Amino acid sequence: MDNQNKNQNNNKKNLNGLLILVAWAVVLTVVFNYLSAYSRQASTAATTHQIQYSEFKRMVKEGKVESVVFTDGKIEISPVEGYTYTGEDGSTYDKDFTLFTMQMGIYDPGLLDTLDEYGVKNYTNPYVPEMSPVLEFMIVYILPIVLLVGAFMLFMNLMTRKGGGIGGIGSVGKSNAKVYMEKSTGVSFADVAGQDEAKESLVEIIDFLHNPGKYTAIGAKLPKGALLVGSPGTGKTLLAKAVAGEAGVPFFSISGSGFVEMFVGVGASRVRDLFQEAAKVAPCIIFIDEIDAIGKTRDSRFGGGNDEREQTLNQLLAEMDGFDPSKGIIVLAATNRPEVLDKALLRPGRFDRRITVDRPNLAGRLATLQVHTRKIRMSEDVDLNKIAQATAGCVGADLANTVNEAALRAVRQGRHAVNQEDLLASFEVVIAGAEKKGTVITEQEKKIIAYHEVGHALTAAKQKKAQPVTKITIVPHTEGALGYTLHLPEEEKFLMSKEDILTEIRTLLAGRCAEELVFNTQTSGAANDIERATELARNLVARFGMNEKFGMMALGTVQSQYLDGGYSMNCAQETFAQADKEVVALLQRCHDEALELLRENREMLDTIASYLFEKETITGAQMMAILEGRDPDKEEYYGVPATQDHTVEAPAKHINIVSEAIPMPGLPEEGGGSADDGHQDQPQQP
């Protein structure tokens, strides 16, 4: 019955709209015909002049008439070349501009003989066929009305398709939010893994929409909003789409940047329109992606509230505070910059819940890999548990990209299923880039890179709290590394002790230490290592309260926790300078300790570097086998069984060696070369 009433109302609205269009078309047609007739009369009056019949007879007898045309009720006269007629009021009319006319109200049977007698031979009475009055009415009135109505309907259709006409001006204040109904997004909670806590909060909100009675019976109120916060790639937008698929209610989706355009006041108008449309179909969900585009903290630097973005934010605050919670409108928003959002936007009553979408743990990564491999043809040797262990610190987007790259790699190699080696190789492509094809490296540079990387790996292996080495390679990659040492944790760690940080700094500086110990030189390849070691040392001194001189005094504030994690120093210049001195002393102490450790294990350093120089890529298990006196060629790599030649993918034989062979050093050399390009290590970030 309700649907029938809605259809009747819609039909009535359509009929009224059509009648309005027809009325406008009739009015415009009448006005156009009137203006057209008036224009023709004005044009004729400007180019003609009426004279007396006797004057016409005199002109004929004087030989001043060149031609005569007889029409209904009048005679049109064209004077001869060069004749100028002067009227009674003194005005003159030249042949080039004027047509003389007069009304035929006099019977003159001898007129034609008179025209022949005085040489006027160009006279005629043209035949004009009479048009049917019905046809004339159709052409003059009906046809223009039909054309105007058709043009109106076509224009309105174009405006609807293009969002308001050329440039969207016709709907400048109208919200352009996408509306999803039920499972039209194609995503459900079954497609989201590794975010159980976030899913639990959102499931409760959806259940509130479906069964409000069991919550209101105890006096609970419907939450107005939830803010999804997390690093890029953790699945905030995917969670919102899953909510759309699970809710079974209208779902409005819009980006924060979609509110503000070139016109002042557009953002506030679109916010009003969005909430008005949502109120019509409540209960519903509104999702605003990247809300930091309009939700930044307000200030007085740009006119004290006259800024367009601030007007949009003020309207959003008013709408979220004003709508009736009993209607069931829930606002979801996502951002990776919560620290810049206005405090009025974050308070309870607007966003009642703050849902952190964090990096998945080991179980979460395993579940995520299972989701992304559901449609991938996998070989029997695939062990997703080992892949989940190897990808510590990765977000959902990284895992999805890894699985896709593995499938592409399997196709490139002519196989019909993805194996374990594909997944591991693709993970390294995601974090370090693909191997460079045709890179030319001299043998001396290759030797320096080998010792540099083994310096990292050996220092990590000889320290108790260091992350275990997974892979060492001296093959150049597209992310700028001439080689890298991959460290992956054996277990999940969420805290770092002071000794953990010092161990990590020693490991990072060990590459430079190996260059100094073996070649007595320093290369640019340690640039990335030094940068990361300095960041760790500065955090230890300025943020973590682990320095004896400053104690638990915080000298810096984090700026972008979920992006680059950078921070700014909030202290006096003198304190800042002292903190820098502490950082320098800490780095120098760790450098000396790493150098001494490598000096004590110089024989193993040479042995592992020689093996890496030959193989170009080895695993952490192979390195440990060398340290323990076992055969390194029999070790597996995260589920990839050992082969006769190599444990992992064959080394890059396309690397060209352009200098003569140099024997591996057994003792420190006095000279030595230097790498002309940087290389970096890639331990997985926690």
XYZ file of C-alpha atoms in Angstrom, residues 58-652:
595
model
C 3.553 61.909 -61.385
C 6.710 59.824 -60.850
C 5.610 57.438 -63.619
C 5.012 60.278 -66.066
C 8.390 61.845 -65.144
C 10.142 58.523 -65.819
C 11.320 58.086 -62.227
C 9.883 54.563 -61.697
C 11.956 51.511 -62.580
C 9.662 48.680 -61.423
C 6.279 48.126 -59.807
C 5.027 45.129 -57.762
C 1.315 44.748 -57.065
C 0.578 42.957 -53.770
C -2.450 42.670 -51.495
C -3.713 46.218 -50.880
C -0.591 48.111 -51.910
C 1.809 48.949 -54.705
C 5.553 48.675 -54.126
C 7.584 51.080 -56.267
C 11.310 50.988 -56.919
C 12.637 54.354 -58.317
C 15.260 54.538 -61.043
C 18.976 54.661 -60.339
C 20.123 57.933 -58.777
C 16.697 59.259 -57.896
C 16.232 60.755 -54.429
C 12.756 61.321 -53.123
C 12.081 64.257 -50.822
C 9.072 63.951 -48.516
C 6.765 66.650 -47.248
C 8.698 66.853 -43.971
C 11.974 67.389 -45.830
C 13.316 63.881 -45.328
C 15.033 62.241 -48.296
C 14.915 58.587 -49.395
C 17.485 57.060 -51.711
C 16.850 54.016 -53.908
C 19.612 52.065 -52.307
C 17.883 52.197 -48.931
C 14.214 52.869 -49.443
C 11.166 51.070 -50.887
C 8.270 53.430 -51.686
C 4.812 52.069 -51.054
C 1.229 53.314 -51.095
C -2.149 51.865 -50.305
C -4.319 50.803 -53.252
C -7.648 52.382 -52.508
C -8.332 53.926 -55.979
C -9.790 52.138 -59.011
C -7.677 52.982 -62.072
C -8.367 50.723 -65.085
C -5.820 52.595 -67.253
C -2.878 52.140 -64.881
C -1.244 49.354 -66.856
C -1.540 51.352 -70.118
C 0.045 54.330 -68.368
C 2.960 52.171 -67.179
C 3.481 50.905 -70.749
C 3.190 54.386 -72.190
C 5.941 55.854 -69.972
C 8.349 52.985 -70.227
C 7.742 51.090 -66.964
C 8.050 47.549 -68.245
C 9.020 45.807 -64.992
C 5.712 45.365 -63.238
C 4.209 42.174 -61.839
C 1.669 40.688 -59.490
C 3.419 37.571 -57.950
C 1.373 34.535 -57.094
C 1.499 33.503 -53.423
C -0.219 30.153 -52.703
C -2.588 30.352 -49.777
C -1.570 28.247 -46.706
C -4.078 26.240 -44.725
C -4.935 28.070 -41.467
C -4.550 24.804 -39.537
C -1.087 24.191 -40.998
C -0.073 27.766 -40.343
C -1.207 27.451 -36.716
C 0.709 24.193 -36.328
C 3.920 25.728 -37.698
C 3.656 29.025 -35.844
C 2.510 27.731 -32.426
C 2.397 23.933 -31.987
C 5.824 23.100 -33.478
C 7.739 25.670 -31.360
C 5.959 24.435 -28.217
C 6.946 20.813 -28.924
C 10.544 21.795 -29.672
C 10.808 23.894 -26.505
C 9.404 21.128 -24.298
C 11.832 18.628 -25.850
C 14.756 21.010 -25.377
C 13.788 21.572 -21.722
C 13.578 17.847 -21.019
C 16.924 17.166 -22.744
C 18.590 19.966 -20.784
C 17.201 18.686 -17.479
C 18.398 15.168 -18.327
C 21.915 16.460 -19.044
C 21.906 18.403 -15.776
C 20.933 15.259 -13.874
C 23.684 13.187 -15.494
C 26.447 15.781 -15.132
C 25.519 16.862 -11.641
C 24.057 20.208 -12.454
C 25.078 21.106 -15.988
C 28.329 22.582 -17.246
C 30.847 22.510 -14.422
C 28.200 21.426 -11.939
C 27.003 25.024 -11.487
C 23.366 23.989 -11.616
C 23.778 21.936 -8.417
C 26.617 23.858 -6.798
C 25.135 23.481 -3.312
C 23.935 19.910 -3.751
C 25.693 17.011 -2.020
C 27.442 14.603 -4.390
C 27.568 11.689 -1.959
C 27.327 8.181 -3.394
C 24.455 6.140 -2.022
C 24.819 2.381 -1.522
C 21.920 0.109 -0.663
C 22.425 -3.148 1.210
C 25.174 -5.244 -0.437
C 25.702 -3.176 -3.575
C 29.297 -2.384 -2.501
C 30.236 -6.052 -2.861
C 32.120 -6.026 0.454
C 31.099 -7.621 3.756
C 32.796 -8.291 7.088
C 33.902 -11.657 5.697
C 36.228 -9.693 3.386
C 37.870 -7.853 6.304
C 40.416 -9.710 8.416
C 42.931 -8.766 11.070
C 40.757 -6.019 12.589
C 38.592 -7.942 15.026
C 38.294 -5.115 17.580
C 37.228 -2.574 14.971
C 34.735 -5.038 13.462
C 33.273 -5.721 16.886
C 32.524 -2.029 17.477
C 30.993 -1.604 14.029
C 28.925 -4.806 14.311
C 27.369 -3.410 17.464
C 26.427 -0.192 15.636
C 24.842 -2.165 12.793
C 22.938 -4.334 15.252
C 21.679 -1.152 16.929
C 20.256 -0.055 13.578
C 18.590 -3.429 12.975
C 17.324 -4.070 16.513
C 17.058 -0.758 18.362
C 14.447 -2.135 20.746
C 16.780 -4.319 22.816
C 19.082 -1.341 23.411
C 16.434 1.305 24.084
C 14.703 -1.076 26.524
C 17.598 -0.624 28.918
C 17.863 3.098 28.228
C 20.822 3.055 25.832
C 21.078 5.715 23.122
C 22.204 5.188 19.566
C 25.828 6.359 19.032
C 25.950 9.374 16.737
C 29.307 8.716 15.166
C 32.494 6.660 15.049
C 35.946 7.846 13.941
C 38.207 5.294 12.220
C 41.869 6.140 12.860
C 44.913 4.302 11.549
C 47.909 4.235 9.231
C 47.433 4.238 5.444
C 46.572 0.803 4.093
C 45.188 -0.671 7.315
C 41.655 -0.961 5.886
C 39.629 2.033 7.135
C 37.755 2.557 3.865
C 37.367 -1.199 3.421
C 35.718 -1.398 6.855
C 33.312 1.368 5.866
C 32.378 -0.488 2.676
C 31.852 -3.630 4.726
C 29.485 -1.677 6.960
C 27.571 -0.689 3.821
C 27.354 -4.327 2.803
C 26.219 -5.536 6.226
C 23.935 -2.728 7.358
C 21.038 -3.224 4.957
C 20.290 0.507 5.248
C 21.087 3.413 2.912
C 24.798 4.250 3.045
C 26.033 7.708 1.981
C 29.726 7.825 1.067
C 31.648 11.052 0.384
C 35.206 12.317 0.695
C 36.029 15.305 2.884
C 37.391 17.170 -0.129
C 34.034 16.710 -1.907
C 32.410 19.370 0.274
C 34.567 22.335 -0.736
C 34.955 23.681 -4.262
C 35.481 27.060 -5.932
C 32.374 28.836 -4.601
C 32.188 30.361 -1.126
C 29.533 28.654 1.011
C 29.385 25.514 -1.127
C 30.759 23.278 1.624
C 28.221 24.359 4.236
C 25.400 24.030 1.706
C 26.469 20.512 0.768
C 26.672 19.477 4.405
C 23.083 20.699 4.932
C 21.893 18.923 1.804
C 23.642 15.675 2.813
C 21.982 15.536 6.218
C 18.603 16.539 4.748
C 18.794 13.666 2.266
C 19.898 11.284 5.025
C 17.000 12.334 7.259
C 14.528 11.396 4.506
C 15.715 7.768 4.400
C 16.737 7.264 8.042
C 17.883 4.957 9.534
C 21.068 5.277 7.473
C 24.844 5.641 7.681
C 26.969 8.561 6.441
C 30.659 7.853 5.732
C 33.084 10.788 5.335
C 36.506 9.649 4.126
C 39.601 11.778 4.873
C 37.624 14.040 7.207
C 40.803 15.985 8.043
C 40.280 17.857 4.738
C 37.480 19.860 6.420
C 37.921 19.028 10.109
C 41.223 20.761 10.895
C 41.492 22.819 14.061
C 39.966 26.286 13.677
C 42.111 29.374 14.230
C 41.975 33.138 13.555
C 44.811 33.335 11.057
C 42.504 33.401 8.031
C 39.854 35.930 8.948
C 38.394 34.574 12.170
C 35.871 32.091 10.804
C 35.258 33.517 7.328
C 37.408 30.853 5.741
C 35.400 28.497 3.536
C 36.784 25.385 5.248
C 35.865 26.710 8.684
C 32.319 27.474 7.530
C 32.028 23.892 6.304
C 33.319 22.559 9.636
C 30.935 24.790 11.614
C 27.991 23.506 9.574
C 29.110 19.896 10.109
C 29.341 20.482 13.872
C 25.864 22.013 13.915
C 24.351 19.162 11.881
C 25.922 16.416 14.012
C 24.732 18.119 17.177
C 21.268 18.864 15.859
C 19.852 15.745 14.244
C 17.511 13.580 16.235
C 19.350 10.453 17.525
C 16.104 8.497 17.458
C 16.044 8.711 13.645
C 19.062 6.415 13.371
C 21.611 8.531 11.451
C 25.164 7.373 12.195
C 28.228 9.227 10.926
C 31.398 7.245 10.202
C 34.608 9.106 9.395
C 38.151 8.002 8.547
C 41.469 9.800 8.915
C 45.157 9.108 9.433
C 45.767 12.553 10.964
C 43.633 12.669 14.141
C 45.989 15.135 15.823
C 44.928 17.968 13.459
C 41.169 17.522 13.984
C 39.183 20.141 15.871
C 38.450 19.216 19.480
C 34.786 20.153 19.070
C 34.531 17.505 16.354
C 36.054 14.762 18.502
C 33.976 15.228 21.639
C 31.364 12.643 22.704
C 27.994 13.488 21.243
C 29.491 13.899 17.802
C 31.991 11.061 17.505
C 31.164 8.852 20.463
C 33.702 6.206 19.508
C 37.266 6.334 18.272
C 38.109 3.056 16.566
C 41.817 2.448 15.994
C 42.517 0.405 12.867
C 46.059 -0.739 13.645
C 48.618 -2.890 11.880
C 47.564 -6.563 12.155
C 49.371 -8.968 14.446
C 50.513 -12.450 13.425
C 47.007 -13.962 13.617
C 45.589 -10.934 11.797
C 48.145 -11.207 8.990
C 47.359 -14.900 8.592
C 43.622 -14.184 8.373
C 44.273 -11.347 5.908
C 46.383 -13.586 3.693
C 43.637 -16.221 3.769
C 41.111 -13.608 2.601
C 43.290 -12.362 -0.260
C 44.240 -15.862 -1.443
C 40.678 -17.206 -1.609
C 40.507 -16.670 -5.365
C 44.181 -17.433 -6.037
C 45.225 -20.876 -7.264
C 47.841 -22.048 -4.732
C 50.291 -24.952 -4.936
C 50.527 -27.540 -2.167
C 53.801 -26.214 -0.761
C 52.307 -22.845 0.266
C 52.442 -22.288 4.033
C 50.646 -19.053 4.867
C 51.741 -19.305 8.520
C 55.361 -18.801 7.477
C 54.397 -15.953 5.118
C 52.522 -14.277 7.967
C 55.594 -14.640 10.147
C 57.842 -13.191 7.432
C 55.622 -10.148 6.819
C 55.744 -8.687 10.340
C 54.717 -5.031 10.369
C 52.876 -5.130 7.036
C 49.420 -3.605 6.691
C 46.515 -5.139 4.803
C 47.309 -3.237 1.601
C 50.878 -4.601 1.647
C 49.608 -8.166 2.017
C 47.060 -7.737 -0.780
C 49.791 -6.339 -3.038
C 52.135 -9.196 -2.093
C 49.555 -11.830 -3.056
C 48.809 -10.089 -6.355
C 52.525 -9.723 -7.208
C 52.998 -13.428 -6.436
C 50.225 -14.346 -8.880
C 51.773 -12.124 -11.566
C 55.189 -13.677 -10.958
C 53.766 -17.199 -11.322
C 52.220 -16.262 -14.679
C 55.488 -14.674 -15.873
C 57.330 -17.909 -15.117
C 54.758 -20.013 -16.954
C 53.194 -21.741 -13.949
C 49.499 -22.225 -13.225
C 49.687 -21.918 -9.432
C 51.413 -19.701 -6.876
C 54.068 -21.381 -4.760
C 55.887 -20.427 -1.553
C 58.840 -18.894 -3.366
C 56.503 -16.598 -5.335
C 55.038 -15.182 -2.144
C 58.412 -14.573 -0.494
C 59.939 -13.009 -3.610
C 56.876 -10.776 -4.048
C 57.085 -9.630 -0.427
C 60.623 -8.439 -1.065
C 59.481 -6.699 -4.254
C 56.892 -4.806 -2.187
C 59.388 -3.602 0.442
C 62.562 -3.205 -1.664
C 61.411 -3.028 -5.274
C 62.250 -5.258 -8.214
C 65.763 -6.194 -9.240
C 67.436 -3.698 -11.538
C 68.129 -5.117 -14.976
C 71.528 -4.345 -16.448
C 73.094 -2.482 -13.520
C 76.871 -2.234 -13.964
C 78.848 -2.703 -10.716
C 82.623 -3.067 -10.489
C 84.021 -6.012 -8.601
C 85.547 -3.736 -5.955
C 82.175 -2.045 -5.341
C 80.476 -5.424 -5.188
C 83.010 -6.538 -2.585
C 82.426 -3.407 -0.464
C 78.659 -3.959 -0.608
C 79.084 -7.612 0.449
C 81.157 -6.680 3.505
C 78.761 -3.857 4.368
C 75.737 -6.143 4.395
C 77.510 -8.959 6.223
C 78.607 -6.398 8.817
C 74.940 -5.709 9.573
C 74.023 -9.393 9.649
C 76.975 -10.589 11.725
C 76.514 -7.832 14.318
C 72.840 -8.755 14.650
C 73.671 -12.451 15.023
C 76.229 -11.787 17.790
C 73.851 -9.708 19.925
C 71.258 -11.305 22.178
C 68.283 -8.970 21.622
C 68.765 -8.267 17.917
C 66.135 -9.185 15.348
C 67.194 -12.330 13.466
C 68.533 -11.969 9.944
C 66.251 -13.397 7.286
C 67.995 -12.601 4.022
C 71.113 -10.855 2.723
C 71.508 -9.747 -0.891
C 73.906 -7.600 -2.908
C 71.610 -7.482 -5.942
C 70.541 -3.869 -6.752
C 66.827 -3.089 -6.444
C 64.633 -0.325 -7.836
C 63.980 1.289 -4.450
C 67.536 2.647 -4.479
C 69.316 -0.173 -2.628
C 72.474 -1.740 -4.034
C 71.901 -4.443 -1.428
C 70.006 -4.991 1.790
C 69.845 -7.108 4.908
C 66.341 -8.182 5.845
C 65.550 -8.561 9.570
C 62.283 -10.159 10.606
C 61.251 -10.745 14.239
C 60.570 -14.231 15.525
C 57.693 -13.011 17.708
C 55.421 -9.999 18.029
C 56.942 -7.147 20.042
C 55.036 -4.023 21.019
C 57.619 -2.429 23.340
C 61.289 -1.567 22.846
C 63.631 -1.479 25.827
C 66.711 0.712 25.995
C 68.909 -2.275 25.218
C 66.719 -3.125 22.189
C 67.253 0.376 20.807
C 71.007 0.314 21.428
C 71.204 -3.107 19.754
C 69.349 -1.776 16.709
C 71.683 1.251 16.506
C 74.772 -0.983 16.662
C 73.333 -3.161 13.889
C 72.655 -0.150 11.683
C 76.129 1.313 12.167
C 77.875 -2.032 11.644
C 77.793 -1.629 7.850
C 79.982 1.484 8.051
C 82.154 -0.284 10.649
C 82.778 -3.170 8.219
C 83.880 -0.724 5.510
C 86.300 0.942 7.907
C 87.641 -2.341 9.276
C 88.232 -4.135 5.963
C 88.829 -1.343 3.439
C 89.833 1.546 5.719
C 87.313 3.753 3.896
C 83.835 5.221 4.207
C 81.210 5.108 1.428
C 77.908 6.821 0.736
C 76.129 3.490 1.078
C 75.678 4.022 4.823
C 73.550 7.168 4.381
C 70.228 5.483 5.092
C 71.705 3.512 8.004
C 73.046 6.681 9.628
C 69.731 8.487 9.151
C 67.742 5.743 10.863
C 70.314 5.270 13.644
C 70.228 9.013 14.345
C 66.431 8.944 14.531
C 66.517 6.083 17.040
C 69.172 7.825 19.143
C 67.236 11.106 19.136
C 64.051 9.294 20.199
C 65.937 7.604 23.027
C 67.194 10.962 24.300
C 64.265 13.292 23.544
C 61.120 11.157 23.722
C 61.624 7.927 25.644
C 63.267 9.367 28.773
C 66.188 6.893 28.604
C 69.049 9.386 28.897
C 70.816 9.931 32.226
C 71.282 13.671 31.694
C 67.691 14.606 30.829
C 65.918 11.816 32.689
C 62.210 11.616 31.976
C 61.953 15.066 30.378
C 60.187 14.993 27.006
C 61.958 17.288 24.548
C 59.780 16.574 21.509
C 56.165 16.050 20.448
C 54.954 13.582 17.822
C 53.311 15.315 14.853
C 52.019 12.536 12.589
C 51.690 9.301 14.537
C 50.005 7.363 11.720
C 52.013 8.832 8.820
C 55.754 9.502 8.985
C 55.905 9.522 12.801
C 57.984 12.699 12.854
C 58.087 15.066 15.798
C 59.213 18.587 16.647
C 61.470 19.668 19.512
C 59.741 21.651 22.274
C 62.617 22.951 24.370
C 65.067 25.835 24.669
C 67.884 26.197 22.168
C 70.497 25.439 24.819
C 68.675 22.226 25.777
C 68.362 21.311 22.109
C 72.118 21.730 21.642
C 72.859 19.592 24.708
C 70.482 16.917 23.427
C 72.370 16.878 20.116
C 75.638 16.373 21.987
C 74.098 13.424 23.837
C 72.923 11.933 20.527
C 76.406 12.290 19.007
C 78.028 10.648 22.041
C 75.501 7.796 21.962
C 76.076 7.142 18.251
C 79.855 7.199 18.683
C 79.679 4.732 21.585
C 77.479 2.320 19.574
C 79.818 2.691 16.567
C 82.860 1.772 18.668
C 81.082 -1.228 20.178
C 79.994 -2.510 16.743
C 83.512 -2.024 15.353
C 85.025 -3.956 18.257
C 82.499 -6.787 17.813
C 83.397 -7.135 14.108
C 87.111 -7.009 14.901
C 86.661 -9.913 17.316
C 84.801 -11.923 14.633
C 86.942 -10.917 11.630
C 87.433 -14.477 10.400
C 83.683 -15.160 10.248
C 83.173 -11.772 8.576
C 85.525 -12.767 5.753
C 84.009 -16.242 5.393
C 80.386 -15.078 5.173
C 81.298 -12.165 2.863
C 83.106 -14.578 0.498
C 80.021 -16.853 0.400
C 77.712 -13.865 -0.213
C 80.048 -12.520 -2.928
C 79.751 -15.866 -4.734
C 76.005 -16.469 -4.261
C 74.881 -12.786 -4.325
C 71.808 -13.733 -2.245
C 71.817 -15.880 0.902
C 69.394 -16.477 3.761
C 69.804 -15.896 7.465
C 69.648 -19.654 7.992
C 72.596 -20.119 5.629
C 74.598 -17.490 7.527
C 73.856 -19.207 10.849
C 74.902 -22.526 9.304
C 78.300 -21.012 8.438
C 78.646 -19.662 11.972
C 77.818 -23.107 13.408
C 80.025 -25.030 10.955
C 77.190 -26.658 8.960
C 76.577 -26.839 5.204
C 74.736 -23.609 4.248
C 73.311 -25.059 1.010
C 70.961 -27.380 2.911
C 68.946 -24.736 4.762
C 65.368 -23.833 3.832
C 63.924 -20.313 3.623
C 60.485 -19.816 5.254
C 59.098 -22.996 3.784
C 61.079 -22.949 0.507
C 63.082 -26.214 0.546
C 66.820 -26.158 -0.103
C 67.942 -27.056 -3.624
C 71.206 -28.370 -4.929
C 72.407 -24.963 -6.077
C 70.606 -22.238 -4.124
C 68.206 -21.960 -1.244
C 66.390 -19.031 -2.781
C 65.830 -17.581 -6.172
C 68.863 -17.663 -8.471
C 71.154 -14.619 -8.163
C 71.037 -11.851 -10.752
